[in-house]
Amino acid sequence: MSSNQRADKPTLETAIRYLRQGDQATAHQMIVTLVEADPENVQAWSWLAYVAESVEQKRAALRKALRLSPVDTRIVDALQRLSSPQLIERAVHEGVFISYTRADELFAFDLAHSLRSSGVNVWIDMTDIPEDEDWYAAVQNALDYTGLMLVVLTPSALVDDDLHGEWQYFVESGKLVLPLLREKCDYQNQDYWMPPVDFRYDYTLGFQNLLKLMAVDAAWHG
């Protein structure tokens, strides 16, 4: 960065000027500074999504913008584009984290077994944490390396603080969260999830719809 660039005050207009000049690194640095100083700046978050390098960083910035401006259809459309079938398939290949409350552990166990039988790399705490390993450390490690979270949605899940922590971490990391509706519950206030897959009435049909959404057939049974 030149001395003139360092002297520029980090405004959104200045950042956009550098971006148009082809200096994306300087623009990115300036916009990061702006959102740190003014986290309520919707435009800055939207531009940060534009200049961010990874899909996850773009999603995270757009989710921040959407929280501030929930009726902005441009932000909603941009987030939907970042949940394309190709990106869902990529996330599945990175690994699938199943988030569930203890009241739903039998369903979660059956789901994990079904997914593994279909060739999906699944992580679930009841079978993937060795006895001598710290539970919280193991969960955090799984949250870091997996690409897609499946949330088993029931009234019990919505009041589970540990699950809320898992969901929020995934959202803030810009990763994909896909809810599985097992029981009727008011999940509409949960932010930035994809539309749910309905498991309330027919497990087999719900699972088939889940595989289709995850592009499992194309990925493993082509």
PDB file of C-alpha atoms in Angstrom:
ATOM      1  CA  MET A   1       0.000   0.000   0.000  1.00  0.00           C
ATOM      2  CA  SER A   2       1.383   3.425  -0.910  1.00  0.00           C
ATOM      3  CA  SER A   3       1.781   6.323   1.537  1.00  0.00           C
ATOM      4  CA  ASN A   4      -1.197   8.048  -0.133  1.00  0.00           C
ATOM      5  CA  GLN A   5      -3.339   4.981   0.396  1.00  0.00           C
ATOM      6  CA  ARG A   6      -2.339   4.737   4.052  1.00  0.00           C
ATOM      7  CA  ALA A   7      -3.293   8.394   4.509  1.00  0.00           C
ATOM      8  CA  ASP A   8      -6.776   7.924   3.060  1.00  0.00           C
ATOM      9  CA  LYS A   9      -9.540   8.019   5.623  1.00  0.00           C
ATOM     10  CA  PRO A  10     -11.362   4.656   5.573  1.00  0.00           C
ATOM     11  CA  THR A  11     -14.732   5.654   4.180  1.00  0.00           C
ATOM     12  CA  LEU A  12     -16.986   3.449   2.104  1.00  0.00           C
ATOM     13  CA  GLU A  13     -16.629   5.820  -0.843  1.00  0.00           C
ATOM     14  CA  THR A  14     -12.848   5.591  -0.657  1.00  0.00           C
ATOM     15  CA  ALA A  15     -12.968   1.800  -0.394  1.00  0.00           C
ATOM     16  CA  ILE A  16     -15.198   1.576  -3.461  1.00  0.00           C
ATOM     17  CA  ARG A  17     -12.794   3.848  -5.347  1.00  0.00           C
ATOM     18  CA  TYR A  18      -9.899   1.480  -4.619  1.00  0.00           C
ATOM     19  CA  LEU A  19     -12.056  -1.462  -5.622  1.00  0.00           C
ATOM     20  CA  ARG A  20     -12.824   0.147  -8.969  1.00  0.00           C
ATOM     21  CA  GLN A  21      -9.118   0.766  -9.451  1.00  0.00           C
ATOM     22  CA  GLY A  22      -8.525  -2.961  -9.037  1.00  0.00           C
ATOM     23  CA  ASP A  23      -7.039  -2.744  -5.540  1.00  0.00           C
ATOM     24  CA  GLN A  24      -9.339  -5.223  -3.814  1.00  0.00           C
ATOM     25  CA  ALA A  25      -6.966  -5.858  -0.898  1.00  0.00           C
ATOM     26  CA  THR A  26      -6.990  -2.198   0.164  1.00  0.00           C
ATOM     27  CA  ALA A  27     -10.756  -1.971  -0.331  1.00  0.00           C
ATOM     28  CA  HIS A  28     -11.264  -5.082   1.784  1.00  0.00           C
ATOM     29  CA  GLN A  29      -9.047  -3.762   4.575  1.00  0.00           C
ATOM     30  CA  MET A  30     -10.889  -0.443   4.613  1.00  0.00           C
ATOM     31  CA  ILE A  31     -14.336  -2.044   4.725  1.00  0.00           C
ATOM     32  CA  VAL A  32     -13.285  -4.362   7.550  1.00  0.00           C
ATOM     33  CA  THR A  33     -12.164  -1.275   9.476  1.00  0.00           C
ATOM     34  CA  LEU A  34     -15.516   0.373   8.754  1.00  0.00           C
ATOM     35  CA  VAL A  35     -17.662  -2.491  10.043  1.00  0.00           C
ATOM     36  CA  GLU A  36     -15.494  -2.810  13.141  1.00  0.00           C
ATOM     37  CA  ALA A  37     -15.995   0.888  13.865  1.00  0.00           C
ATOM     38  CA  ASP A  38     -19.671   0.938  12.845  1.00  0.00           C
ATOM     39  CA  PRO A  39     -21.255  -2.539  13.082  1.00  0.00           C
ATOM     40  CA  GLU A  40     -24.675  -1.076  12.211  1.00  0.00           C
ATOM     41  CA  ASN A  41     -23.571   0.008   8.735  1.00  0.00           C
ATOM     42  CA  VAL A  42     -25.665  -2.131   6.384  1.00  0.00           C
ATOM     43  CA  GLN A  43     -23.973  -0.838   3.235  1.00  0.00           C
ATOM     44  CA  ALA A  44     -20.526  -1.620   4.601  1.00  0.00           C
ATOM     45  CA  TRP A  45     -21.540  -5.199   5.444  1.00  0.00           C
ATOM     46  CA  SER A  46     -23.004  -5.622   1.958  1.00  0.00           C
ATOM     47  CA  TRP A  47     -19.810  -4.375   0.341  1.00  0.00           C
ATOM     48  CA  LEU A  48     -17.751  -6.583   2.633  1.00  0.00           C
ATOM     49  CA  ALA A  49     -19.680  -9.551   1.250  1.00  0.00           C
ATOM     50  CA  TYR A  50     -18.800  -8.374  -2.251  1.00  0.00           C
ATOM     51  CA  VAL A  51     -15.044  -8.149  -1.602  1.00  0.00           C
ATOM     52  CA  ALA A  52     -14.715 -11.147   0.723  1.00  0.00           C
ATOM     53  CA  GLU A  53     -12.558 -13.983  -0.585  1.00  0.00           C
ATOM     54  CA  SER A  54     -14.475 -17.070   0.562  1.00  0.00           C
ATOM     55  CA  VAL A  55     -18.102 -18.099   0.221  1.00  0.00           C
ATOM     56  CA  GLU A  56     -18.319 -18.456   4.003  1.00  0.00           C
ATOM     57  CA  GLN A  57     -17.044 -14.909   4.563  1.00  0.00           C
ATOM     58  CA  LYS A  58     -19.558 -13.611   2.018  1.00  0.00           C
ATOM     59  CA  ARG A  59     -22.441 -15.407   3.756  1.00  0.00           C
ATOM     60  CA  ALA A  60     -21.358 -14.178   7.183  1.00  0.00           C
ATOM     61  CA  ALA A  61     -21.256 -10.562   6.007  1.00  0.00           C
ATOM     62  CA  LEU A  62     -24.602 -10.831   4.239  1.00  0.00           C
ATOM     63  CA  ARG A  63     -26.205 -12.339   7.332  1.00  0.00           C
ATOM     64  CA  LYS A  64     -24.948  -9.356   9.344  1.00  0.00           C
ATOM     65  CA  ALA A  65     -26.480  -7.044   6.748  1.00  0.00           C
ATOM     66  CA  LEU A  66     -29.756  -8.954   6.736  1.00  0.00           C
ATOM     67  CA  ARG A  67     -30.011  -8.759  10.513  1.00  0.00           C
ATOM     68  CA  LEU A  68     -29.855  -4.973  10.181  1.00  0.00           C
ATOM     69  CA  SER A  69     -32.143  -4.797   7.143  1.00  0.00           C
ATOM     70  CA  PRO A  70     -34.404  -7.886   7.180  1.00  0.00           C
ATOM     71  CA  VAL A  71     -36.678  -6.733   4.351  1.00  0.00           C
ATOM     72  CA  ASP A  72     -33.920  -5.979   1.850  1.00  0.00           C
ATOM     73  CA  THR A  73     -34.675  -8.379  -0.997  1.00  0.00           C
ATOM     74  CA  ARG A  74     -31.258  -7.791  -2.587  1.00  0.00           C
ATOM     75  CA  ILE A  75     -29.552  -9.216   0.492  1.00  0.00           C
ATOM     76  CA  VAL A  76     -31.995 -12.131   0.621  1.00  0.00           C
ATOM     77  CA  ASP A  77     -31.396 -12.888  -3.066  1.00  0.00           C
ATOM     78  CA  ALA A  78     -27.621 -12.741  -2.603  1.00  0.00           C
ATOM     79  CA  LEU A  79     -27.820 -15.190   0.297  1.00  0.00           C
ATOM     80  CA  GLN A  80     -29.992 -17.545  -1.731  1.00  0.00           C
ATOM     81  CA  ARG A  81     -27.395 -17.545  -4.511  1.00  0.00           C
ATOM     82  CA  LEU A  82     -24.842 -18.608  -1.910  1.00  0.00           C
ATOM     83  CA  SER A  83     -27.026 -21.613  -1.058  1.00  0.00           C
ATOM     84  CA  SER A  84     -26.996 -23.075  -4.554  1.00  0.00           C
ATOM     85  CA  PRO A  85     -27.110 -26.867  -5.083  1.00  0.00           C
ATOM     86  CA  GLN A  86     -23.429 -26.845  -6.017  1.00  0.00           C
ATOM     87  CA  LEU A  87     -22.484 -25.064  -2.783  1.00  0.00           C
ATOM     88  CA  ILE A  88     -24.681 -27.380  -0.708  1.00  0.00           C
ATOM     89  CA  GLU A  89     -22.973 -30.365  -2.319  1.00  0.00           C
ATOM     90  CA  ARG A  90     -19.560 -28.882  -1.544  1.00  0.00           C
ATOM     91  CA  ALA A  91     -20.575 -28.341   2.073  1.00  0.00           C
ATOM     92  CA  VAL A  92     -21.742 -31.957   2.335  1.00  0.00           C
ATOM     93  CA  HIS A  93     -18.351 -33.177   1.125  1.00  0.00           C
ATOM     94  CA  GLU A  94     -16.701 -31.177   3.912  1.00  0.00           C
ATOM     95  CA  GLY A  95     -18.756 -33.087   6.477  1.00  0.00           C
ATOM     96  CA  VAL A  96     -22.206 -32.948   8.069  1.00  0.00           C
ATOM     97  CA  PHE A  97     -22.743 -31.969  11.712  1.00  0.00           C
ATOM     98  CA  ILE A  98     -25.990 -33.158  13.335  1.00  0.00           C
ATOM     99  CA  SER A  99     -27.296 -30.788  16.026  1.00  0.00           C
ATOM    100  CA  TYR A 100     -30.042 -32.200  18.254  1.00  0.00           C
ATOM    101  CA  THR A 101     -31.348 -32.150  21.794  1.00  0.00           C
ATOM    102  CA  ARG A 102     -31.239 -35.236  24.031  1.00  0.00           C
ATOM    103  CA  ALA A 103     -34.991 -35.713  23.720  1.00  0.00           C
ATOM    104  CA  ASP A 104     -34.414 -36.389  20.004  1.00  0.00           C
ATOM    105  CA  GLU A 105     -31.328 -38.581  20.240  1.00  0.00           C
ATOM    106  CA  LEU A 106     -32.995 -41.722  18.841  1.00  0.00           C
ATOM    107  CA  PHE A 107     -34.108 -39.813  15.740  1.00  0.00           C
ATOM    108  CA  ALA A 108     -30.651 -38.236  15.418  1.00  0.00           C
ATOM    109  CA  PHE A 109     -28.937 -41.624  15.738  1.00  0.00           C
ATOM    110  CA  ASP A 110     -31.185 -43.175  13.077  1.00  0.00           C
ATOM    111  CA  LEU A 111     -30.578 -40.178  10.817  1.00  0.00           C
ATOM    112  CA  ALA A 112     -26.805 -40.463  11.200  1.00  0.00           C
ATOM    113  CA  HIS A 113     -26.974 -44.183  10.409  1.00  0.00           C
ATOM    114  CA  SER A 114     -29.135 -43.557   7.324  1.00  0.00           C
ATOM    115  CA  LEU A 115     -26.793 -40.851   6.041  1.00  0.00           C
ATOM    116  CA  ARG A 116     -23.687 -42.944   6.581  1.00  0.00           C
ATOM    117  CA  SER A 117     -25.328 -45.830   4.748  1.00  0.00           C
ATOM    118  CA  SER A 118     -25.743 -43.404   1.830  1.00  0.00           C
ATOM    119  CA  GLY A 119     -22.050 -42.490   1.901  1.00  0.00           C
ATOM    120  CA  VAL A 120     -22.279 -39.187   3.761  1.00  0.00           C
ATOM    121  CA  ASN A 121     -19.493 -38.156   6.140  1.00  0.00           C
ATOM    122  CA  VAL A 122     -21.473 -37.446   9.325  1.00  0.00           C
ATOM    123  CA  TRP A 123     -20.381 -36.210  12.728  1.00  0.00           C
ATOM    124  CA  ILE A 124     -22.624 -36.766  15.759  1.00  0.00           C
ATOM    125  CA  ASP A 125     -21.484 -36.498  19.348  1.00  0.00           C
ATOM    126  CA  MET A 126     -22.979 -39.745  20.673  1.00  0.00           C
ATOM    127  CA  THR A 127     -20.765 -41.899  18.437  1.00  0.00           C
ATOM    128  CA  ASP A 128     -17.841 -39.665  17.413  1.00  0.00           C
ATOM    129  CA  ILE A 129     -16.362 -38.505  20.721  1.00  0.00           C
ATOM    130  CA  PRO A 130     -13.902 -40.942  22.337  1.00  0.00           C
ATOM    131  CA  GLU A 131     -14.414 -41.538  26.054  1.00  0.00           C
ATOM    132  CA  ASP A 132     -11.092 -39.920  26.968  1.00  0.00           C
ATOM    133  CA  GLU A 133     -11.674 -36.751  24.896  1.00  0.00           C
ATOM    134  CA  ASP A 134     -13.089 -33.494  26.224  1.00  0.00           C
ATOM    135  CA  TRP A 135     -16.678 -33.182  24.988  1.00  0.00           C
ATOM    136  CA  TYR A 136     -16.648 -29.434  24.377  1.00  0.00           C
ATOM    137  CA  ALA A 137     -13.297 -29.527  22.590  1.00  0.00           C
ATOM    138  CA  ALA A 138     -14.505 -32.341  20.342  1.00  0.00           C
ATOM    139  CA  VAL A 139     -17.705 -30.487  19.472  1.00  0.00           C
ATOM    140  CA  GLN A 140     -15.773 -27.304  18.706  1.00  0.00           C
ATOM    141  CA  ASN A 141     -13.383 -29.187  16.451  1.00  0.00           C
ATOM    142  CA  ALA A 142     -16.315 -30.750  14.574  1.00  0.00           C
ATOM    143  CA  LEU A 143     -18.000 -27.365  14.199  1.00  0.00           C
ATOM    144  CA  ASP A 144     -14.797 -26.020  12.674  1.00  0.00           C
ATOM    145  CA  TYR A 145     -14.239 -28.703  10.039  1.00  0.00           C
ATOM    146  CA  THR A 146     -17.765 -29.634   8.946  1.00  0.00           C
ATOM    147  CA  GLY A 147     -19.479 -27.693   6.180  1.00  0.00           C
ATOM    148  CA  LEU A 148     -23.201 -28.340   6.696  1.00  0.00           C
ATOM    149  CA  MET A 149     -25.249 -28.451   9.886  1.00  0.00           C
ATOM    150  CA  LEU A 150     -28.467 -30.441  10.104  1.00  0.00           C
ATOM    151  CA  VAL A 151     -30.649 -29.110  12.921  1.00  0.00           C
ATOM    152  CA  VAL A 152     -33.285 -31.489  14.302  1.00  0.00           C
ATOM    153  CA  LEU A 153     -36.109 -29.063  15.041  1.00  0.00           C
ATOM    154  CA  THR A 154     -38.547 -29.715  17.893  1.00  0.00           C
ATOM    155  CA  PRO A 155     -39.903 -27.531  20.707  1.00  0.00           C
ATOM    156  CA  SER A 156     -37.225 -29.002  23.007  1.00  0.00           C
ATOM    157  CA  ALA A 157     -34.451 -28.051  20.600  1.00  0.00           C
ATOM    158  CA  LEU A 158     -35.572 -24.429  20.464  1.00  0.00           C
ATOM    159  CA  VAL A 159     -34.998 -23.972  24.205  1.00  0.00           C
ATOM    160  CA  ASP A 160     -31.653 -25.799  24.368  1.00  0.00           C
ATOM    161  CA  ASP A 161     -28.883 -23.267  25.069  1.00  0.00           C
ATOM    162  CA  ASP A 162     -26.101 -25.599  23.906  1.00  0.00           C
ATOM    163  CA  LEU A 163     -27.803 -26.039  20.547  1.00  0.00           C
ATOM    164  CA  HIS A 164     -28.296 -22.304  20.170  1.00  0.00           C
ATOM    165  CA  GLY A 165     -24.554 -21.917  20.671  1.00  0.00           C
ATOM    166  CA  GLU A 166     -23.845 -24.487  17.950  1.00  0.00           C
ATOM    167  CA  TRP A 167     -26.269 -22.859  15.516  1.00  0.00           C
ATOM    168  CA  GLN A 168     -24.965 -19.355  16.177  1.00  0.00           C
ATOM    169  CA  TYR A 169     -21.358 -20.442  15.675  1.00  0.00           C
ATOM    170  CA  PHE A 170     -22.205 -21.982  12.316  1.00  0.00           C
ATOM    171  CA  VAL A 171     -24.186 -18.913  11.237  1.00  0.00           C
ATOM    172  CA  GLU A 172     -21.431 -16.505  12.238  1.00  0.00           C
ATOM    173  CA  SER A 173     -18.891 -18.701  10.437  1.00  0.00           C
ATOM    174  CA  GLY A 174     -20.913 -18.300   7.240  1.00  0.00           C
ATOM    175  CA  LYS A 175     -21.681 -21.995   6.944  1.00  0.00           C
ATOM    176  CA  LEU A 176     -24.923 -23.599   5.801  1.00  0.00           C
ATOM    177  CA  VAL A 177     -27.614 -24.585   8.309  1.00  0.00           C
ATOM    178  CA  LEU A 178     -30.406 -26.896   7.144  1.00  0.00           C
ATOM    179  CA  PRO A 179     -33.290 -27.521   9.578  1.00  0.00           C
ATOM    180  CA  LEU A 180     -35.108 -30.841   9.718  1.00  0.00           C
ATOM    181  CA  LEU A 181     -38.617 -30.321  11.040  1.00  0.00           C
ATOM    182  CA  ARG A 182     -39.380 -33.319  13.246  1.00  0.00           C
ATOM    183  CA  GLU A 183     -42.179 -31.775  15.324  1.00  0.00           C
ATOM    184  CA  LYS A 184     -44.316 -28.688  14.871  1.00  0.00           C
ATOM    185  CA  CYS A 185     -42.566 -25.712  16.447  1.00  0.00           C
ATOM    186  CA  ASP A 186     -42.143 -21.978  15.961  1.00  0.00           C
ATOM    187  CA  TYR A 187     -38.736 -21.802  14.296  1.00  0.00           C
ATOM    188  CA  GLN A 188     -39.441 -18.690  12.200  1.00  0.00           C
ATOM    189  CA  ASN A 189     -37.405 -16.438  14.483  1.00  0.00           C
ATOM    190  CA  GLN A 190     -34.265 -18.459  13.802  1.00  0.00           C
ATOM    191  CA  ASP A 191     -31.990 -16.505  11.496  1.00  0.00           C
ATOM    192  CA  TYR A 192     -30.534 -17.360   8.120  1.00  0.00           C
ATOM    193  CA  TRP A 193     -31.454 -20.999   7.762  1.00  0.00           C
ATOM    194  CA  MET A 194     -32.415 -22.693   4.561  1.00  0.00           C
ATOM    195  CA  PRO A 195     -36.053 -23.838   4.176  1.00  0.00           C
ATOM    196  CA  PRO A 196     -36.688 -26.916   6.368  1.00  0.00           C
ATOM    197  CA  VAL A 197     -37.044 -30.519   5.267  1.00  0.00           C
ATOM    198  CA  ASP A 198     -40.229 -31.966   6.753  1.00  0.00           C
ATOM    199  CA  PHE A 199     -39.814 -35.196   8.743  1.00  0.00           C
ATOM    200  CA  ARG A 200     -43.022 -34.855  10.783  1.00  0.00           C
ATOM    201  CA  TYR A 201     -45.185 -37.411   9.020  1.00  0.00           C
ATOM    202  CA  ASP A 202     -42.988 -39.709   6.941  1.00  0.00           C
ATOM    203  CA  TYR A 203     -39.339 -40.429   7.744  1.00  0.00           C
ATOM    204  CA  THR A 204     -38.658 -42.174   4.439  1.00  0.00           C
ATOM    205  CA  LEU A 205     -40.045 -39.323   2.366  1.00  0.00           C
ATOM    206  CA  GLY A 206     -38.254 -36.742   4.477  1.00  0.00           C
ATOM    207  CA  PHE A 207     -34.982 -38.611   4.105  1.00  0.00           C
ATOM    208  CA  GLN A 208     -35.380 -38.929   0.335  1.00  0.00           C
ATOM    209  CA  ASN A 209     -36.008 -35.181   0.099  1.00  0.00           C
ATOM    210  CA  LEU A 210     -32.939 -34.555   2.250  1.00  0.00           C
ATOM    211  CA  LEU A 211     -30.727 -36.710   0.017  1.00  0.00           C
ATOM    212  CA  LYS A 212     -32.021 -34.911  -3.052  1.00  0.00           C
ATOM    213  CA  LEU A 213     -31.285 -31.515  -1.516  1.00  0.00           C
ATOM    214  CA  MET A 214     -27.803 -32.648  -0.514  1.00  0.00           C
ATOM    215  CA  ALA A 215     -27.167 -34.018  -4.027  1.00  0.00           C
ATOM    216  CA  VAL A 216     -26.129 -37.314  -2.509  1.00  0.00           C
ATOM    217  CA  ASP A 217     -27.262 -39.341  -5.510  1.00  0.00           C
ATOM    218  CA  ALA A 218     -25.138 -37.244  -7.853  1.00  0.00           C
ATOM    219  CA  ALA A 219     -22.169 -37.310  -5.532  1.00  0.00           C
ATOM    220  CA  TRP A 220     -22.048 -40.958  -4.522  1.00  0.00           C
ATOM    221  CA  HIS A 221     -24.251 -43.012  -6.820  1.00  0.00           C
ATOM    222  CA  GLY A 222     -23.764 -41.057 -10.043  1.00  0.00           C
TER     223      GLY A 222
END
